[in-house]
PDB file of C-alpha atoms in Angstrom:
ATOM      1  CA  SER A   1      69.916 -95.755-143.447  1.00  0.00           C
ATOM      2  CA  VAL A   2      66.755 -95.179-145.623  1.00  0.00           C
ATOM      3  CA  SER A   3      64.876 -94.708-142.519  1.00  0.00           C
ATOM      4  CA  ARG A   4      67.243 -92.286-141.074  1.00  0.00           C
ATOM      5  CA  GLN A   5      67.173 -90.207-144.240  1.00  0.00           C
ATOM      6  CA  ALA A   6      63.127 -90.263-144.107  1.00  0.00           C
ATOM      7  CA  MET A   7      63.551 -88.747-140.461  1.00  0.00           C
ATOM      8  CA  GLN A   8      65.894 -86.037-141.421  1.00  0.00           C
ATOM      9  CA  LEU A   9      63.627 -85.154-144.425  1.00  0.00           C
ATOM     10  CA  GLY A  10      60.664 -85.274-142.124  1.00  0.00           C
ATOM     11  CA  TYR A  11      58.662 -87.949-143.509  1.00  0.00           C
ATOM     12  CA  ILE A  12      58.510 -90.380-140.429  1.00  0.00           C
ATOM     13  CA  PRO A  13      58.868 -89.706-136.812  1.00  0.00           C
ATOM     14  CA  ARG A  14      62.379 -89.469-135.076  1.00  0.00           C
ATOM     15  CA  MET A  15      63.479 -92.694-133.745  1.00  0.00           C
ATOM     16  CA  ARG A  16      66.506 -93.731-131.449  1.00  0.00           C
ATOM     17  CA  ILE A  17      69.547 -94.367-133.453  1.00  0.00           C
ATOM     18  CA  LYS A  18      72.679 -96.079-132.545  1.00  0.00           C
ATOM     19  CA  HIS A  19      75.908 -95.702-134.098  1.00  0.00           C
ATOM     20  CA  THR A  20      77.925 -99.098-134.372  1.00  0.00           C
ATOM     21  CA  SER A  21      81.069 -97.635-135.776  1.00  0.00           C
ATOM     22  CA  SER A  22      83.358 -94.767-134.710  1.00  0.00           C
ATOM     23  CA  ASP A  23      84.592 -94.528-138.177  1.00  0.00           C
ATOM     24  CA  THR A  24      81.755 -95.011-140.521  1.00  0.00           C
ATOM     25  CA  ILE A  25      78.894 -92.644-140.236  1.00  0.00           C
ATOM     26  CA  GLY A  26      76.420 -94.540-142.174  1.00  0.00           C
ATOM     27  CA  GLN A  27      76.947 -97.791-140.087  1.00  0.00           C
ATOM     28  CA  ILE A  28      73.746 -97.373-137.790  1.00  0.00           C
ATOM     29  CA  TYR A  29      71.313 -99.637-135.983  1.00  0.00           C
ATOM     30  CA  VAL A  30      67.610 -98.316-135.668  1.00  0.00           C
ATOM     31  CA  PRO A  31      66.056-100.630-132.994  1.00  0.00           C
ATOM     32  CA  GLY A  32      62.533 -99.585-133.748  1.00  0.00           C
ATOM     33  CA  ILE A  33      62.874-100.437-137.466  1.00  0.00           C
ATOM     34  CA  ASN A  34      64.659-103.685-136.908  1.00  0.00           C
ATOM     35  CA  TRP A  35      62.187-104.920-134.386  1.00  0.00           C
ATOM     36  CA  LEU A  36      59.310-103.731-136.904  1.00  0.00           C
ATOM     37  CA  LEU A  37      60.974-105.954-139.654  1.00  0.00           C
ATOM     38  CA  MET A  38      61.284-108.917-137.275  1.00  0.00           C
ATOM     39  CA  VAL A  39      57.788-108.912-136.305  1.00  0.00           C
ATOM     40  CA  MET A  40      56.693-108.546-139.852  1.00  0.00           C
ATOM     41  CA  VAL A  41      58.826-111.228-141.276  1.00  0.00           C
ATOM     42  CA  ILE A  42      57.637-113.778-138.595  1.00  0.00           C
ATOM     43  CA  GLY A  43      53.956-112.809-139.340  1.00  0.00           C
ATOM     44  CA  LEU A  44      54.618-113.231-143.016  1.00  0.00           C
ATOM     45  CA  VAL A  45      56.078-116.729-142.550  1.00  0.00           C
ATOM     46  CA  LEU A  46      53.301-117.835-140.233  1.00  0.00           C
ATOM     47  CA  ALA A  47      50.575-116.531-142.722  1.00  0.00           C
ATOM     48  CA  PHE A  48      51.761-117.742-145.960  1.00  0.00           C
ATOM     49  CA  ARG A  49      53.522-120.905-144.711  1.00  0.00           C
ATOM     50  CA  SER A  50      55.447-121.477-148.026  1.00  0.00           C
ATOM     51  CA  SER A  51      57.464-119.575-150.560  1.00  0.00           C
ATOM     52  CA  SER A  52      55.115-120.687-153.333  1.00  0.00           C
ATOM     53  CA  ASN A  53      52.266-118.890-151.452  1.00  0.00           C
ATOM     54  CA  LEU A  54      54.479-115.831-151.092  1.00  0.00           C
ATOM     55  CA  ALA A  55      55.048-115.729-154.736  1.00  0.00           C
ATOM     56  CA  ALA A  56      51.827-113.606-155.551  1.00  0.00           C
ATOM     57  CA  ALA A  57      52.898-111.164-153.052  1.00  0.00           C
ATOM     58  CA  TYR A  58      56.542-110.879-154.371  1.00  0.00           C
ATOM     59  CA  GLY A  59      55.209-110.621-157.944  1.00  0.00           C
ATOM     60  CA  ILE A  60      52.962-107.496-157.413  1.00  0.00           C
ATOM     61  CA  SER A  61      55.930-106.032-155.115  1.00  0.00           C
ATOM     62  CA  VAL A  62      58.303-106.157-157.838  1.00  0.00           C
ATOM     63  CA  SER A  63      56.103-105.065-160.879  1.00  0.00           C
ATOM     64  CA  GLY A  64      54.678-102.096-158.789  1.00  0.00           C
ATOM     65  CA  THR A  65      58.227-101.110-157.525  1.00  0.00           C
ATOM     66  CA  MET A  66      59.253-100.945-161.293  1.00  0.00           C
ATOM     67  CA  LEU A  67      56.133 -99.000-162.350  1.00  0.00           C
ATOM     68  CA  ILE A  68      56.648 -96.423-159.555  1.00  0.00           C
ATOM     69  CA  ASP A  69      60.481 -96.174-160.729  1.00  0.00           C
ATOM     70  CA  THR A  70      59.314 -95.391-164.127  1.00  0.00           C
ATOM     71  CA  LEU A  71      56.839 -92.740-162.967  1.00  0.00           C
ATOM     72  CA  LEU A  72      59.764 -91.019-160.863  1.00  0.00           C
ATOM     73  CA  LEU A  73      62.106 -91.245-163.759  1.00  0.00           C
ATOM     74  CA  ALA A  74      59.784 -89.416-166.069  1.00  0.00           C
ATOM     75  CA  LEU A  75      59.056 -86.704-163.229  1.00  0.00           C
ATOM     76  CA  VAL A  76      62.889 -86.174-162.706  1.00  0.00           C
ATOM     77  CA  ALA A  77      63.496 -86.076-166.608  1.00  0.00           C
ATOM     78  CA  ASN A  78      60.738 -83.537-166.895  1.00  0.00           C
ATOM     79  CA  ALA A  79      61.985 -81.241-163.991  1.00  0.00           C
ATOM     80  CA  LEU A  80      65.669 -81.512-164.350  1.00  0.00           C
ATOM     81  CA  TRP A  81      66.960 -83.093-167.654  1.00  0.00           C
ATOM     82  CA  SER A  82      66.018 -80.294-170.147  1.00  0.00           C
ATOM     83  CA  ARG A  83      68.519 -81.662-172.598  1.00  0.00           C
ATOM     84  CA  HIS A  84      67.514 -85.218-172.509  1.00  0.00           C
ATOM     85  CA  ARG A  85      63.829 -84.840-171.918  1.00  0.00           C
ATOM     86  CA  LEU A  86      62.988 -85.387-175.677  1.00  0.00           C
ATOM     87  CA  TRP A  87      64.306 -88.938-175.613  1.00  0.00           C
ATOM     88  CA  VAL A  88      63.917 -90.063-172.059  1.00  0.00           C
ATOM     89  CA  LEU A  89      60.310 -89.245-171.800  1.00  0.00           C
ATOM     90  CA  PRO A  90      59.243 -91.459-174.794  1.00  0.00           C
ATOM     91  CA  LEU A  91      61.468 -94.102-173.386  1.00  0.00           C
ATOM     92  CA  CYS A  92      59.691 -93.842-170.024  1.00  0.00           C
ATOM     93  CA  VAL A  93      56.403 -94.184-172.100  1.00  0.00           C
ATOM     94  CA  VAL A  94      57.469 -97.587-173.359  1.00  0.00           C
ATOM     95  CA  PHE A  95      58.797 -98.653-169.874  1.00  0.00           C
ATOM     96  CA  PHE A  96      55.245 -97.704-168.537  1.00  0.00           C
ATOM     97  CA  VAL A  97      53.215 -99.668-170.904  1.00  0.00           C
ATOM     98  CA  ILE A  98      55.517-102.724-170.225  1.00  0.00           C
ATOM     99  CA  ASP A  99      55.316-102.320-166.423  1.00  0.00           C
ATOM    100  CA  LEU A 100      51.802-101.696-166.363  1.00  0.00           C
ATOM    101  CA  GLY A 101      51.100-105.096-168.163  1.00  0.00           C
ATOM    102  CA  PHE A 102      53.093-106.922-165.430  1.00  0.00           C
ATOM    103  CA  VAL A 103      51.086-105.118-162.661  1.00  0.00           C
ATOM    104  CA  VAL A 104      47.814-105.934-164.291  1.00  0.00           C
ATOM    105  CA  ALA A 105      49.040-109.662-164.619  1.00  0.00           C
ATOM    106  CA  ASN A 106      49.951-109.826-161.034  1.00  0.00           C
ATOM    107  CA  ALA A 107      46.909-108.213-159.914  1.00  0.00           C
ATOM    108  CA  ALA A 108      44.927-111.361-160.988  1.00  0.00           C
ATOM    109  CA  LYS A 109      46.273-112.835-158.068  1.00  0.00           C
ATOM    110  CA  LEU A 110      45.186-110.194-155.595  1.00  0.00           C
ATOM    111  CA  LEU A 111      43.181-112.436-153.412  1.00  0.00           C
ATOM    112  CA  GLN A 112      45.840-115.044-153.282  1.00  0.00           C
ATOM    113  CA  GLY A 113      48.348-112.850-151.381  1.00  0.00           C
ATOM    114  CA  ALA A 114      48.946-110.042-153.458  1.00  0.00           C
ATOM    115  CA  TRP A 115      46.867-107.956-151.241  1.00  0.00           C
ATOM    116  CA  PHE A 116      49.451-107.772-148.686  1.00  0.00           C
ATOM    117  CA  PRO A 117      52.032-105.502-150.224  1.00  0.00           C
ATOM    118  CA  VAL A 118      49.274-103.262-151.611  1.00  0.00           C
ATOM    119  CA  VAL A 119      47.808-102.776-148.159  1.00  0.00           C
ATOM    120  CA  LEU A 120      51.290-102.424-146.473  1.00  0.00           C
ATOM    121  CA  GLY A 121      52.221 -99.858-149.055  1.00  0.00           C
ATOM    122  CA  ILE A 122      48.854 -97.951-148.628  1.00  0.00           C
ATOM    123  CA  THR A 123      49.294 -97.989-144.780  1.00  0.00           C
ATOM    124  CA  LEU A 124      52.952 -96.678-144.945  1.00  0.00           C
ATOM    125  CA  PHE A 125      52.007 -93.899-147.455  1.00  0.00           C
ATOM    126  CA  MET A 126      49.128 -92.890-145.073  1.00  0.00           C
ATOM    127  CA  LEU A 127      51.273 -92.776-142.055  1.00  0.00           C
ATOM    128  CA  MET A 128      53.964 -90.865-143.728  1.00  0.00           C
ATOM    129  CA  ARG A 129      51.491 -88.218-145.433  1.00  0.00           C
ATOM    130  CA  THR A 130      49.721 -87.949-141.785  1.00  0.00           C
ATOM    131  CA  TRP A 131      53.097 -87.134-140.275  1.00  0.00           C
ATOM    132  CA  ARG A 132      54.201 -84.637-142.855  1.00  0.00           C
ATOM    133  CA  ARG A 133      50.966 -82.810-142.742  1.00  0.00           C
ATOM    134  CA  GLY A 134      50.525 -83.020-139.041  1.00  0.00           C
ATOM    135  CA  ARG A 135      53.880 -81.210-138.750  1.00  0.00           C
ATOM    136  CA  ALA A 136      52.795 -78.496-141.210  1.00  0.00           C
ATOM    137  CA  LEU A 137      49.636 -77.985-139.256  1.00  0.00           C
ATOM    138  CA  MET A 138      51.663 -77.711-136.039  1.00  0.00           C
ATOM    139  CA  ARG A 139      54.033 -75.275-137.421  1.00  0.00           C
ATOM    140  CA  GLU A 140      51.058 -73.133-138.814  1.00  0.00           C
ATOM    141  CA  GLU A 141      49.431 -73.237-135.479  1.00  0.00           C
ATOM    142  CA  GLN A 142      52.635 -72.072-133.767  1.00  0.00           C
ATOM    143  CA  HIS A 143      53.265 -69.186-136.079  1.00  0.00           C
ATOM    144  CA  LYS A 144      49.854 -68.060-135.865  1.00  0.00           C
ATOM    145  CA  ASP A 145      49.923 -67.914-132.020  1.00  0.00           C
ATOM    146  CA  GLY A 146      53.523 -66.641-132.023  1.00  0.00           C
ATOM    147  CA  ILE A 147      54.989 -63.118-131.589  1.00  0.00           C
ATOM    148  CA  ARG A 148      57.344 -61.819-134.365  1.00  0.00           C
ATOM    149  CA  VAL A 149      60.894 -61.231-133.197  1.00  0.00           C
ATOM    150  CA  ASP A 150      61.090 -57.847-134.651  1.00  0.00           C
ATOM    151  CA  THR A 151      58.044 -56.763-132.649  1.00  0.00           C
ATOM    152  CA  PHE A 152      58.980 -58.411-129.519  1.00  0.00           C
ATOM    153  CA  LEU A 153      62.464 -57.423-128.831  1.00  0.00           C
ATOM    154  CA  PRO A 154      61.997 -53.639-129.182  1.00  0.00           C
ATOM    155  CA  GLY A 155      59.260 -53.892-126.713  1.00  0.00           C
ATOM    156  CA  LEU A 156      61.182 -56.091-124.190  1.00  0.00           C
ATOM    157  CA  MET A 157      63.994 -53.522-124.147  1.00  0.00           C
ATOM    158  CA  LEU A 158      61.673 -50.805-122.998  1.00  0.00           C
ATOM    159  CA  ALA A 159      61.310 -52.802-119.720  1.00  0.00           C
ATOM    160  CA  PRO A 160      64.170 -55.279-119.609  1.00  0.00           C
ATOM    161  CA  PRO A 161      63.862 -58.103-117.265  1.00  0.00           C
ATOM    162  CA  VAL A 162      66.585 -59.274-114.923  1.00  0.00           C
ATOM    163  CA  ARG A 163      69.725 -60.408-116.954  1.00  0.00           C
ATOM    164  CA  VAL A 164      71.638 -63.599-115.545  1.00  0.00           C
ATOM    165  CA  PRO A 165      75.032 -64.845-116.758  1.00  0.00           C
ATOM    166  CA  GLY A 166      75.423 -67.521-119.365  1.00  0.00           C
ATOM    167  CA  THR A 167      73.974 -68.289-122.946  1.00  0.00           C
ATOM    168  CA  ALA A 168      70.435 -69.567-123.659  1.00  0.00           C
ATOM    169  CA  VAL A 169      69.906 -71.509-126.699  1.00  0.00           C
ATOM    170  CA  PHE A 170      66.244 -71.904-127.760  1.00  0.00           C
ATOM    171  CA  LEU A 171      65.345 -74.452-130.449  1.00  0.00           C
ATOM    172  CA  THR A 172      62.622 -73.259-132.786  1.00  0.00           C
ATOM    173  CA  THR A 173      61.464 -74.416-136.250  1.00  0.00           C
ATOM    174  CA  ASP A 174      60.457 -70.709-137.208  1.00  0.00           C
ATOM    175  CA  ALA A 175      63.377 -68.238-136.578  1.00  0.00           C
ATOM    176  CA  SER A 176      61.116 -65.212-137.191  1.00  0.00           C
ATOM    177  CA  VAL A 177      58.743 -65.996-134.203  1.00  0.00           C
ATOM    178  CA  ILE A 178      59.569 -65.837-130.524  1.00  0.00           C
ATOM    179  CA  PRO A 179      60.056 -69.414-129.323  1.00  0.00           C
ATOM    180  CA  HIS A 180      57.419 -70.790-126.766  1.00  0.00           C
ATOM    181  CA  ALA A 181      60.169 -71.799-124.387  1.00  0.00           C
ATOM    182  CA  LEU A 182      61.469 -68.231-124.160  1.00  0.00           C
ATOM    183  CA  MET A 183      58.059 -66.735-123.364  1.00  0.00           C
ATOM    184  CA  HIS A 184      57.535 -69.366-120.826  1.00  0.00           C
ATOM    185  CA  ASN A 185      60.980 -68.673-119.317  1.00  0.00           C
ATOM    186  CA  LEU A 186      60.110 -65.046-119.026  1.00  0.00           C
ATOM    187  CA  LYS A 187      56.752 -65.579-117.693  1.00  0.00           C
ATOM    188  CA  HIS A 188      57.678 -68.179-115.013  1.00  0.00           C
ATOM    189  CA  ASN A 189      61.250 -67.366-114.045  1.00  0.00           C
ATOM    190  CA  LYS A 190      61.154 -63.527-114.831  1.00  0.00           C
ATOM    191  CA  VAL A 191      64.963 -63.667-116.097  1.00  0.00           C
ATOM    192  CA  LEU A 192      66.749 -63.253-119.381  1.00  0.00           C
ATOM    193  CA  HIS A 193      70.429 -64.532-120.120  1.00  0.00           C
ATOM    194  CA  GLU A 194      72.966 -62.608-121.136  1.00  0.00           C
ATOM    195  CA  ARG A 195      73.128 -64.076-124.523  1.00  0.00           C
ATOM    196  CA  ASN A 196      70.222 -65.655-126.331  1.00  0.00           C
ATOM    197  CA  VAL A 197      70.308 -67.756-129.371  1.00  0.00           C
ATOM    198  CA  PHE A 198      67.429 -68.783-131.716  1.00  0.00           C
ATOM    199  CA  LEU A 199      68.520 -71.937-133.305  1.00  0.00           C
ATOM    200  CA  THR A 200      66.870 -73.491-136.263  1.00  0.00           C
ATOM    201  CA  VAL A 201      68.220 -76.882-137.689  1.00  0.00           C
ATOM    202  CA  GLU A 202      67.274 -77.401-141.417  1.00  0.00           C
ATOM    203  CA  THR A 203      67.906 -80.612-143.419  1.00  0.00           C
ATOM    204  CA  LEU A 204      68.752 -79.963-147.122  1.00  0.00           C
ATOM    205  CA  GLN A 205      67.657 -82.219-150.175  1.00  0.00           C
ATOM    206  CA  VAL A 206      71.255 -83.238-150.631  1.00  0.00           C
ATOM    207  CA  PRO A 207      73.170 -85.997-148.895  1.00  0.00           C
ATOM    208  CA  TYR A 208      75.985 -83.607-147.276  1.00  0.00           C
ATOM    209  CA  ALA A 209      75.441 -79.825-146.767  1.00  0.00           C
ATOM    210  CA  PRO A 210      77.894 -77.538-148.715  1.00  0.00           C
ATOM    211  CA  VAL A 211      80.291 -75.811-146.436  1.00  0.00           C
ATOM    212  CA  ASP A 212      79.188 -72.412-147.442  1.00  0.00           C
ATOM    213  CA  LYS A 213      75.378 -73.241-146.657  1.00  0.00           C
ATOM    214  CA  ARG A 214      76.225 -75.143-143.437  1.00  0.00           C
ATOM    215  CA  LEU A 215      75.856 -72.169-140.851  1.00  0.00           C
ATOM    216  CA  LYS A 216      73.899 -68.837-141.211  1.00  0.00           C
ATOM    217  CA  LEU A 217      74.418 -66.307-138.456  1.00  0.00           C
ATOM    218  CA  GLU A 218      72.513 -63.078-137.719  1.00  0.00           C
ATOM    219  CA  GLN A 219      72.398 -60.575-134.941  1.00  0.00           C
ATOM    220  CA  VAL A 220      68.687 -59.654-134.457  1.00  0.00           C
ATOM    221  CA  GLY A 221      68.868 -57.532-131.098  1.00  0.00           C
ATOM    222  CA  ASP A 222      70.875 -56.799-128.056  1.00  0.00           C
ATOM    223  CA  ASP A 223      72.765 -60.003-127.480  1.00  0.00           C
ATOM    224  CA  PHE A 224      70.233 -61.883-129.398  1.00  0.00           C
ATOM    225  CA  HIS A 225      71.249 -63.990-132.299  1.00  0.00           C
ATOM    226  CA  ARG A 226      69.662 -66.199-134.964  1.00  0.00           C
ATOM    227  CA  VAL A 227      71.544 -69.050-136.022  1.00  0.00           C
ATOM    228  CA  VAL A 228      70.533 -71.351-138.873  1.00  0.00           C
ATOM    229  CA  VAL A 229      72.228 -74.867-139.007  1.00  0.00           C
ATOM    230  CA  ARG A 230      71.788 -77.046-142.082  1.00  0.00           C
ATOM    231  CA  PHE A 231      72.822 -80.651-142.342  1.00  0.00           C
ATOM    232  CA  GLY A 232      72.513 -82.975-145.394  1.00  0.00           C
ATOM    233  CA  PHE A 233      70.038 -85.811-145.095  1.00  0.00           C
ATOM    234  CA  MET A 234      72.802 -88.558-144.627  1.00  0.00           C
ATOM    235  CA  GLU A 235      74.538 -86.542-141.863  1.00  0.00           C
ATOM    236  CA  THR A 236      74.020 -86.740-138.223  1.00  0.00           C
ATOM    237  CA  PRO A 237      72.900 -83.584-136.686  1.00  0.00           C
ATOM    238  CA  ASP A 238      75.117 -82.302-133.771  1.00  0.00           C
ATOM    239  CA  VAL A 239      73.810 -79.132-132.456  1.00  0.00           C
ATOM    240  CA  PRO A 240      76.521 -78.439-129.869  1.00  0.00           C
ATOM    241  CA  LEU A 241      79.183 -78.955-132.423  1.00  0.00           C
ATOM    242  CA  ALA A 242      77.434 -76.424-134.645  1.00  0.00           C
ATOM    243  CA  LEU A 243      77.393 -73.861-132.058  1.00  0.00           C
ATOM    244  CA  MET A 244      81.266 -74.110-131.466  1.00  0.00           C
ATOM    245  CA  ARG A 245      81.580 -73.595-135.155  1.00  0.00           C
ATOM    246  CA  ALA A 246      79.537 -70.587-134.939  1.00  0.00           C
ATOM    247  CA  SER A 247      81.601 -69.397-132.098  1.00  0.00           C
ATOM    248  CA  ASP A 248      84.698 -69.963-134.127  1.00  0.00           C
ATOM    249  CA  ALA A 249      83.265 -67.925-136.911  1.00  0.00           C
ATOM    250  CA  GLY A 250      83.615 -64.841-134.548  1.00  0.00           C
ATOM    251  CA  GLY A 251      79.733 -64.043-134.275  1.00  0.00           C
ATOM    252  CA  MET A 252      79.442 -65.190-130.802  1.00  0.00           C
ATOM    253  CA  ASP A 253      81.326 -66.115-127.733  1.00  0.00           C
ATOM    254  CA  ILE A 254      79.871 -69.265-126.469  1.00  0.00           C
ATOM    255  CA  ASP A 255      81.120 -71.524-123.526  1.00  0.00           C
ATOM    256  CA  PRO A 256      79.704 -74.864-123.842  1.00  0.00           C
ATOM    257  CA  MET A 257      79.789 -75.305-120.067  1.00  0.00           C
ATOM    258  CA  ASP A 258      77.929 -72.144-119.436  1.00  0.00           C
ATOM    259  CA  THR A 259      75.138 -72.848-122.035  1.00  0.00           C
ATOM    260  CA  THR A 260      71.690 -73.941-121.217  1.00  0.00           C
ATOM    261  CA  PHE A 261      69.322 -75.335-123.907  1.00  0.00           C
ATOM    262  CA  PHE A 262      65.583 -74.649-123.837  1.00  0.00           C
ATOM    263  CA  ALA A 263      63.235 -76.683-125.911  1.00  0.00           C
ATOM    264  CA  SER A 264      59.342 -76.960-126.198  1.00  0.00           C
ATOM    265  CA  ARG A 265      57.633 -80.057-125.576  1.00  0.00           C
ATOM    266  CA  GLU A 266      54.297 -79.945-127.650  1.00  0.00           C
ATOM    267  CA  THR A 267      51.324 -81.907-126.676  1.00  0.00           C
ATOM    268  CA  ILE A 268      48.965 -82.314-129.720  1.00  0.00           C
ATOM    269  CA  VAL A 269      45.203 -81.833-129.092  1.00  0.00           C
ATOM    270  CA  ALA A 270      42.978 -83.237-131.864  1.00  0.00           C
ATOM    271  CA  SER A 271      40.129 -81.112-133.054  1.00  0.00           C
ATOM    272  CA  ALA A 272      37.448 -81.972-135.585  1.00  0.00           C
ATOM    273  CA  ARG A 273      37.057 -78.248-136.613  1.00  0.00           C
ATOM    274  CA  ARG A 274      40.290 -77.756-138.471  1.00  0.00           C
ATOM    275  CA  GLY A 275      43.232 -79.582-140.313  1.00  0.00           C
ATOM    276  CA  MET A 276      42.857 -83.181-141.087  1.00  0.00           C
ATOM    277  CA  PRO A 277      40.059 -85.453-140.314  1.00  0.00           C
ATOM    278  CA  ILE A 278      39.841 -86.293-136.577  1.00  0.00           C
ATOM    279  CA  TRP A 279      41.153 -90.055-136.850  1.00  0.00           C
ATOM    280  CA  ARG A 280      44.276 -88.536-138.630  1.00  0.00           C
ATOM    281  CA  ASP A 281      44.697 -85.816-135.926  1.00  0.00           C
ATOM    282  CA  LYS A 282      44.734 -88.455-133.318  1.00  0.00           C
ATOM    283  CA  LEU A 283      47.103 -90.697-135.231  1.00  0.00           C
ATOM    284  CA  PHE A 284      49.492 -87.740-135.529  1.00  0.00           C
ATOM    285  CA  ALA A 285      49.105 -87.196-131.801  1.00  0.00           C
ATOM    286  CA  PHE A 286      50.013 -90.883-131.085  1.00  0.00           C
ATOM    287  CA  MET A 287      52.894 -90.738-133.432  1.00  0.00           C
ATOM    288  CA  HIS A 288      54.254 -87.440-132.093  1.00  0.00           C
ATOM    289  CA  ARG A 289      53.771 -88.643-128.526  1.00  0.00           C
ATOM    290  CA  ASN A 290      56.061 -91.726-129.307  1.00  0.00           C
ATOM    291  CA  ALA A 291      58.512 -90.045-131.351  1.00  0.00           C
ATOM    292  CA  ALA A 292      62.001 -89.704-130.063  1.00  0.00           C
ATOM    293  CA  PRO A 293      62.729 -86.236-128.409  1.00  0.00           C
ATOM    294  CA  ALA A 294      64.414 -83.779-130.869  1.00  0.00           C
ATOM    295  CA  THR A 295      66.922 -82.964-128.097  1.00  0.00           C
ATOM    296  CA  GLY A 296      68.320 -86.458-128.157  1.00  0.00           C
ATOM    297  CA  PHE A 297      68.281 -86.596-131.939  1.00  0.00           C
ATOM    298  CA  PHE A 298      70.183 -83.570-132.086  1.00  0.00           C
ATOM    299  CA  ARG A 299      72.788 -84.735-129.505  1.00  0.00           C
ATOM    300  CA  ILE A 300      72.173 -82.086-127.064  1.00  0.00           C
ATOM    301  CA  PRO A 301      73.398 -83.000-123.526  1.00  0.00           C
ATOM    302  CA  GLY A 302      70.539 -83.892-120.991  1.00  0.00           C
ATOM    303  CA  ASN A 303      72.349 -82.234-118.057  1.00  0.00           C
ATOM    304  CA  ARG A 304      71.927 -78.721-119.976  1.00  0.00           C
ATOM    305  CA  LEU A 305      68.631 -79.209-121.240  1.00  0.00           C
ATOM    306  CA  VAL A 306      65.418 -77.447-119.982  1.00  0.00           C
ATOM    307  CA  GLU A 307      62.168 -78.641-121.543  1.00  0.00           C
ATOM    308  CA  LEU A 308      58.970 -76.447-121.196  1.00  0.00           C
ATOM    309  CA  GLY A 309      55.613 -77.960-122.315  1.00  0.00           C
ATOM    310  CA  SER A 310      52.828 -76.512-124.487  1.00  0.00           C
ATOM    311  CA  GLN A 311      49.526 -77.578-126.092  1.00  0.00           C
ATOM    312  CA  VAL A 312      49.048 -77.229-129.899  1.00  0.00           C
ATOM    313  CA  GLU A 313      45.483 -77.829-131.351  1.00  0.00           C
ATOM    314  CA  ILE A 314      45.253 -79.016-134.828  1.00  0.00           C
TER     315      ILE A 314
END
């Protein structure tokens, strides 16, 4: 469940999620995480051999977690709890001194096994930061090379292409820029659908999205609509269901059987001249290449999906 929330918030790559209950939304199975845990547990048993040898690693893990929790509590109190800040922050200082003493005491056993959780924590933090930063760089490059909607649509209507029946839904992370999939479709197929939807999926910093913020619908041109769908980090995104709700809201008339989804499949090219160090660029490219497709993560049916590739240099 924590891994799925991290995926929703954009801190780790998307993974395949299996829902094991038709009634409880949070009852899930993530094969990648479970297999990783199995391999690490077997490796720990073979390396440390006994629970007494594992005590040093356990001690630094618990004391380090307590120290981090104290720091996070101080940050939350300082940012959100203005009424209770005067007594919570001094209490955090007391906890910090105590927790720091435990961490220093356990650090004496660094070479006896306490190094393992430290290295593991640094590695996971580095992977999460690389994924987060790489996604931001990729969006910056796409925005820099993209054409703004308010500039492109008026020019397109001056010499309109052939219109074909149906609805085309283009998945995009930036609703203000024309999706690459639309540009490729016009360039290679030289057609435009009757109705075109620019769809952006956002994950809010709350478990469940409020009803009034779940859907935003806006008409941006002649049969062009911009739709923003918001989910909480504990919800399972379902794009087709969200589009049906948008249709019920009266802004569009969408027939699910007459709708085609278009998505871009980016190939990351590492560059030493921009962004992160080259080794982190290559690491992000590897993580992006092995991440589960966004289309499957958003429950888009494969028989109504068209993927168009593009290269992004970071």
